[in-house]
Short mmCIF file of C-alpha atoms and ligand atoms in Angstrom, two decimals:
data_model
loop_
_atom_site.label_atom_id
_atom_site.label_comp_id
_atom_site.label_asym_id
_atom_site.label_seq_id
_atom_site.Cartn_x
_atom_site.Cartn_y
_atom_site.Cartn_z
CA MET A 142 -10.06 -6.93 -6.88
CA THR A 143 -8.87 -5.54 -3.32
CA ASN A 144 -11.59 -5.23 -0.45
CA ARG A 145 -12.19 -2.99 2.80
CA LYS A 146 -11.03 -5.05 5.08
CA LEU A 147 -13.18 -6.07 8.13
CA ILE A 148 -11.65 -5.38 11.35
CA ALA A 149 -14.28 -7.68 14.17
CA GLY A 150 -13.21 -7.57 17.92
CA ASN A 151 -14.69 -10.52 20.12
CA TRP A 152 -15.36 -10.06 23.36
CA LYS A 153 -16.25 -13.26 24.17
CA MET A 154 -17.87 -13.06 27.37
CA ASN A 155 -15.92 -10.90 29.80
CA GLY A 156 -16.87 -7.10 30.35
CA SER A 157 -19.17 -5.03 32.79
CA LEU A 158 -21.08 -2.00 31.78
CA ALA A 159 -18.34 0.09 33.31
CA ALA A 160 -15.84 -1.79 31.13
CA ASN A 161 -17.14 -1.10 28.68
CA GLU A 162 -17.77 2.04 29.05
CA ALA A 163 -14.17 2.46 29.05
CA LEU A 164 -13.77 0.58 26.47
CA LEU A 165 -15.88 2.38 24.06
CA ASP A 166 -14.68 5.56 25.06
CA ALA A 167 -11.10 5.03 24.42
CA LEU A 168 -12.12 3.12 21.03
CA LEU A 169 -14.04 6.37 20.21
CA GLN A 170 -11.69 8.48 20.70
CA GLY A 171 -8.77 6.93 18.87
CA VAL A 172 -10.63 5.53 15.76
CA GLY A 173 -11.37 9.07 13.48
CA ALA A 174 -12.24 7.92 10.61
CA PRO A 175 -10.94 3.98 9.53
CA GLY A 176 -9.04 3.04 6.72
CA CYS A 177 -11.81 -0.63 6.86
CA ASP A 178 -14.90 -1.21 8.70
CA VAL A 179 -14.58 -2.24 11.59
CA ALA A 180 -17.25 -3.74 14.67
CA VAL A 181 -17.25 -5.39 18.50
CA CYS A 182 -18.90 -8.37 19.16
CA VAL A 183 -20.07 -8.08 22.40
CA PRO A 184 -22.16 -10.58 25.01
CA ALA A 185 -25.58 -10.38 24.42
CA PRO A 186 -26.42 -8.66 27.79
CA TYR A 187 -24.89 -5.91 26.64
CA LEU A 188 -25.86 -5.45 23.22
CA ALA A 189 -27.93 -2.26 24.28
CA GLN A 190 -24.98 -0.07 26.00
CA VAL A 191 -22.87 -0.70 22.95
CA GLN A 192 -25.74 0.39 20.24
CA GLY A 193 -26.23 3.23 22.69
CA ARG A 194 -22.48 4.37 22.25
CA VAL A 195 -21.49 3.02 18.77
CA ALA A 196 -24.53 5.02 17.08
CA GLY A 197 -23.19 7.53 14.47
CA SER A 198 -19.50 6.24 15.34
CA PRO A 199 -17.93 4.05 12.39
CA ILE A 200 -18.21 1.50 14.90
CA ALA A 201 -20.15 -1.66 14.14
CA LEU A 202 -22.24 -3.42 16.66
CA GLY A 203 -22.26 -7.10 16.34
CA ALA A 204 -23.61 -10.79 18.87
CA GLN A 205 -21.83 -13.30 18.62
CA ASP A 206 -23.86 -16.15 17.80
CA VAL A 207 -27.53 -16.31 17.33
CA SER A 208 -30.21 -18.40 16.96
CA ALA A 209 -31.37 -21.47 14.13
CA GLN A 210 -35.13 -20.71 15.63
CA PRO A 211 -37.33 -17.34 14.80
CA GLN A 212 -38.64 -17.62 18.17
CA GLY A 213 -40.38 -19.98 20.85
CA ALA A 214 -39.27 -22.38 23.50
CA PHE A 215 -35.89 -21.98 23.57
CA THR A 216 -34.57 -21.14 26.99
CA GLY A 217 -31.09 -19.09 26.93
CA GLU A 218 -31.06 -17.96 22.92
CA GLN A 219 -31.22 -15.25 21.00
CA SER A 220 -33.34 -15.23 17.29
CA ALA A 221 -32.22 -12.60 14.32
CA ALA A 222 -35.11 -10.94 14.67
CA MET A 223 -34.09 -9.82 18.40
CA LEU A 224 -31.19 -8.75 16.85
CA ASN A 225 -32.46 -6.54 14.62
CA ASP A 226 -33.92 -4.72 17.49
CA PHE A 227 -30.82 -3.44 18.58
CA GLY A 228 -29.10 -2.26 14.72
CA VAL A 229 -27.05 -5.41 15.50
CA ARG A 230 -25.06 -5.34 11.65
CA TYR A 231 -22.95 -8.50 11.99
CA ALA A 232 -23.44 -12.11 13.73
CA ILE A 233 -20.21 -14.13 14.52
CA VAL A 234 -21.16 -18.05 13.92
CA GLY A 235 -20.10 -21.31 14.18
CA HIS A 236 -16.89 -20.18 16.00
CA SER A 237 -14.30 -23.34 17.62
CA GLU A 238 -16.48 -22.26 21.50
CA ARG A 239 -19.80 -22.90 20.39
CA ARG A 240 -18.95 -25.96 17.94
CA GLN A 241 -16.48 -27.56 21.39
CA TYR A 242 -18.69 -27.29 23.81
CA HIS A 243 -22.41 -25.98 23.10
CA GLY A 244 -21.24 -29.57 20.08
CA GLU A 245 -23.03 -27.14 17.37
CA SER A 246 -22.77 -29.37 13.93
CA ASP A 247 -21.89 -28.11 10.19
CA GLU A 248 -26.20 -28.46 9.64
CA VAL A 249 -26.36 -25.90 13.19
CA VAL A 250 -24.11 -23.33 11.98
CA ALA A 251 -25.42 -23.53 8.33
CA ALA A 252 -29.16 -23.19 9.57
CA LYS A 253 -27.77 -20.04 12.17
CA THR A 254 -26.70 -18.50 8.69
CA ALA A 255 -29.63 -18.70 7.58
CA ALA A 256 -31.27 -17.15 10.15
CA ALA A 257 -28.63 -14.01 9.70
CA LEU A 258 -29.32 -14.19 6.08
CA ALA A 259 -33.03 -13.80 6.48
CA ARG A 260 -32.89 -10.88 8.86
CA GLY A 261 -29.62 -9.18 6.89
CA ILE A 262 -27.33 -9.59 9.74
CA THR A 263 -23.63 -10.91 8.34
CA PRO A 264 -22.58 -14.01 9.40
CA ILE A 265 -19.36 -13.50 10.58
CA VAL A 266 -18.70 -17.29 9.79
CA CYS A 267 -15.93 -19.43 11.82
CA VAL A 268 -13.52 -22.23 9.85
CA GLY A 269 -10.34 -23.87 11.45
CA GLU A 270 -8.71 -27.25 12.51
CA THR A 271 -7.88 -27.97 15.64
CA LEU A 272 -3.97 -29.11 15.78
CA ALA A 273 -5.19 -33.22 15.96
CA GLU A 274 -6.14 -32.32 12.67
CA ARG A 275 -3.41 -29.78 11.66
CA GLU A 276 -0.59 -32.75 12.49
CA ALA A 277 -2.91 -35.61 10.85
CA GLY A 278 -3.17 -33.34 7.42
CA ARG A 279 -6.34 -33.11 7.95
CA THR A 280 -6.75 -29.09 7.60
CA GLU A 281 -7.89 -28.65 4.16
CA GLU A 282 -10.28 -31.38 4.60
CA VAL A 283 -12.34 -29.85 7.45
CA VAL A 284 -12.05 -26.15 6.95
CA LYS A 285 -13.46 -27.60 3.18
CA ARG A 286 -16.21 -29.55 4.82
CA GLN A 287 -17.27 -26.74 7.44
CA LEU A 288 -17.10 -23.75 4.12
CA ALA A 289 -19.54 -25.97 1.84
CA ALA A 290 -21.73 -26.36 4.80
CA VAL A 291 -22.50 -22.47 4.82
CA ILE A 292 -22.21 -21.94 0.90
CA HIS A 293 -24.82 -22.65 -0.57
CA VAL A 294 -28.15 -20.84 2.03
CA ASN A 295 -31.06 -20.35 0.18
CA GLY A 296 -31.91 -17.95 -1.68
CA HIS A 297 -28.99 -15.74 -0.08
CA CYS A 298 -25.78 -14.88 -2.00
CA ILE A 299 -22.89 -16.74 -1.08
CA SER A 300 -21.52 -12.88 -1.25
CA GLU A 301 -23.41 -12.05 2.19
CA ILE A 302 -21.05 -14.15 4.24
CA VAL A 303 -18.01 -13.02 5.20
CA VAL A 304 -15.69 -15.89 5.83
CA ALA A 305 -13.41 -16.29 9.52
CA TYR A 306 -10.08 -19.04 9.47
CA GLU A 307 -9.35 -19.71 12.88
CA PRO A 308 -7.43 -22.41 14.05
CA VAL A 309 -8.71 -23.28 16.97
CA TRP A 310 -4.36 -23.98 17.66
CA ALA A 311 -4.18 -20.62 17.91
CA ILE A 312 -7.12 -19.00 19.38
CA GLY A 313 -6.37 -17.53 22.92
CA THR A 314 -3.28 -19.28 23.22
CA GLY A 315 -0.63 -17.16 21.89
CA LYS A 316 0.27 -18.56 19.32
CA THR A 317 -0.58 -17.03 15.89
CA ALA A 318 -0.21 -19.34 12.44
CA SER A 319 2.70 -17.60 10.29
CA PRO A 320 1.46 -15.77 7.12
CA GLU A 321 2.32 -17.92 5.09
CA GLN A 322 0.33 -21.23 6.85
CA ALA A 323 -2.37 -18.31 7.20
CA GLN A 324 -2.52 -17.20 3.82
CA SER A 325 -2.69 -21.15 2.09
CA VAL A 326 -5.46 -22.38 4.60
CA HIS A 327 -7.02 -18.74 3.41
CA ALA A 328 -5.39 -19.82 -0.68
CA VAL A 329 -8.50 -22.73 -0.37
CA LEU A 330 -10.72 -20.98 0.61
CA ARG A 331 -11.07 -19.08 -2.05
CA ALA A 332 -10.82 -21.59 -3.89
CA GLN A 333 -13.35 -23.89 -2.99
CA LEU A 334 -15.93 -20.16 -3.38
CA HIS A 335 -14.94 -19.56 -6.85
CA HIS A 336 -15.15 -23.19 -7.08
CA ALA A 337 -18.91 -21.68 -5.60
CA ALA A 338 -19.96 -18.54 -6.97
CA SER A 339 -17.11 -17.38 -9.31
CA GLU A 340 -18.77 -14.10 -9.86
CA HIS A 341 -18.81 -13.46 -6.65
CA ALA A 342 -15.41 -15.07 -4.95
CA ALA A 343 -13.65 -12.05 -5.22
CA GLY A 344 -15.55 -9.93 -3.29
CA ILE A 345 -15.65 -12.52 0.25
CA ARG A 346 -13.66 -11.34 2.83
CA ILE A 347 -12.40 -13.80 4.56
CA LEU A 348 -10.96 -13.14 8.03
CA TYR A 349 -8.11 -15.18 10.02
CA GLY A 350 -8.51 -14.90 13.55
CA GLY A 351 -6.32 -16.66 16.29
CA SER A 352 -3.86 -14.50 18.65
CA MET A 353 -3.42 -11.35 15.59
CA ASN A 354 -2.58 -8.55 18.24
CA ALA A 355 -0.45 -4.91 17.45
CA ALA A 356 2.56 -7.12 16.73
CA ASN A 357 1.22 -9.35 14.17
CA ALA A 358 -1.55 -7.53 12.72
CA ALA A 359 0.46 -5.72 10.09
CA GLU A 360 2.35 -8.66 9.05
CA LEU A 361 -1.20 -11.06 7.99
CA LEU A 362 -3.00 -8.61 7.03
CA GLY A 363 -0.54 -7.82 3.73
CA GLN A 364 -1.49 -11.31 3.04
CA PRO A 365 -3.23 -11.22 -0.63
CA ASP A 366 -6.37 -13.00 0.85
CA ILE A 367 -6.04 -12.37 3.90
CA ASP A 368 -9.29 -9.39 4.19
CA GLY A 369 -9.11 -8.71 7.41
CA GLY A 370 -9.21 -10.11 11.69
CA LEU A 371 -10.94 -11.60 13.82
CA ILE A 372 -9.98 -10.17 17.68
CA GLY A 373 -10.12 -12.53 21.06
CA GLY A 374 -8.08 -11.31 23.47
CA ALA A 375 -6.35 -7.50 21.17
CA SER A 376 -9.69 -6.44 21.57
CA LEU A 377 -10.25 -5.86 24.97
CA LYS A 378 -7.66 -3.67 25.14
CA ALA A 379 -8.21 -0.37 23.40
CA PRO A 380 -5.33 0.24 22.18
CA ASP A 381 -3.85 -2.71 20.30
CA PHE A 382 -7.13 -3.21 18.73
CA LEU A 383 -6.54 1.00 17.11
CA GLN A 384 -2.91 -0.14 16.23
CA ILE A 385 -4.58 -3.61 14.42
CA ILE A 386 -7.40 -0.98 13.50
CA ALA A 387 -4.62 0.92 11.80
CA ALA A 388 -2.45 -1.62 10.59
CA ALA A 389 -5.30 -2.38 7.69
CA ARG A 390 -5.69 -0.62 5.33
C1 PEP B 674 -11.57 -15.48 18.85
O1 PEP B 674 -11.42 -16.10 20.07
O2 PEP B 674 -12.42 -15.45 17.38
C2 PEP B 674 -10.14 -15.80 18.50
C3 PEP B 674 -9.58 -15.78 17.25
O3 PEP B 674 -9.44 -14.44 19.82
P1 PEP B 674 -7.47 -14.68 19.68
O4 PEP B 674 -7.42 -13.33 19.41
O5 PEP B 674 -7.39 -14.43 21.17
O6 PEP B 674 -7.31 -15.66 20.05
#
């Protein structure tokens, strides 16, 4: 089974009203009828701006996080229902920067995944090992533990989730996993999905993220178990992001 690929940009904490306008102008002009699904995951204050700009285009709107809680005294958080108000289609969950700087555990990531699914938002669940874990030969154990936490979210089919393999040592460092390194971890994740939900495993998209750029995208995206990309830095440069989209067919 070949999945339609998904190319999702993660703008992280970058942008301004003016910079977003310029980036979106260029993306909307260049995106045409892409041969893959496309999304931009933007900072929460810009959801309304980007929603207005991408409406009716092939670019879907994504958030970078979602609260595990439905509402209430959780200062600074955004609920899935609030994201619904802005037509958000995807939410990144468990990004390594959230795990590292905000202490998000596998349990919190699972609760956020459930909160997104309950509101019809597709979680892009990030898993990935640190350099120390890779060097200690623990890559498989770490990514399997992280994926296991979200595999049995109550009442939802695992096929509603997108998985992103993002080796922490490759994020924002310019060090990309080689296509072989990435494929071998993707194959481990696919096998785990197959074991948990054999009839759906082939249809679950597993993205690669970690310094994917215009030059290396085609080779990474050509691997059998790489179904798209989660793109940080290169998603802020329209020509680069458009080239990655063009490589995803
Ligand atoms: C990311 O933040 O998800 C990411 C993959 O970043 P970069 O592409 O900059 O490594």
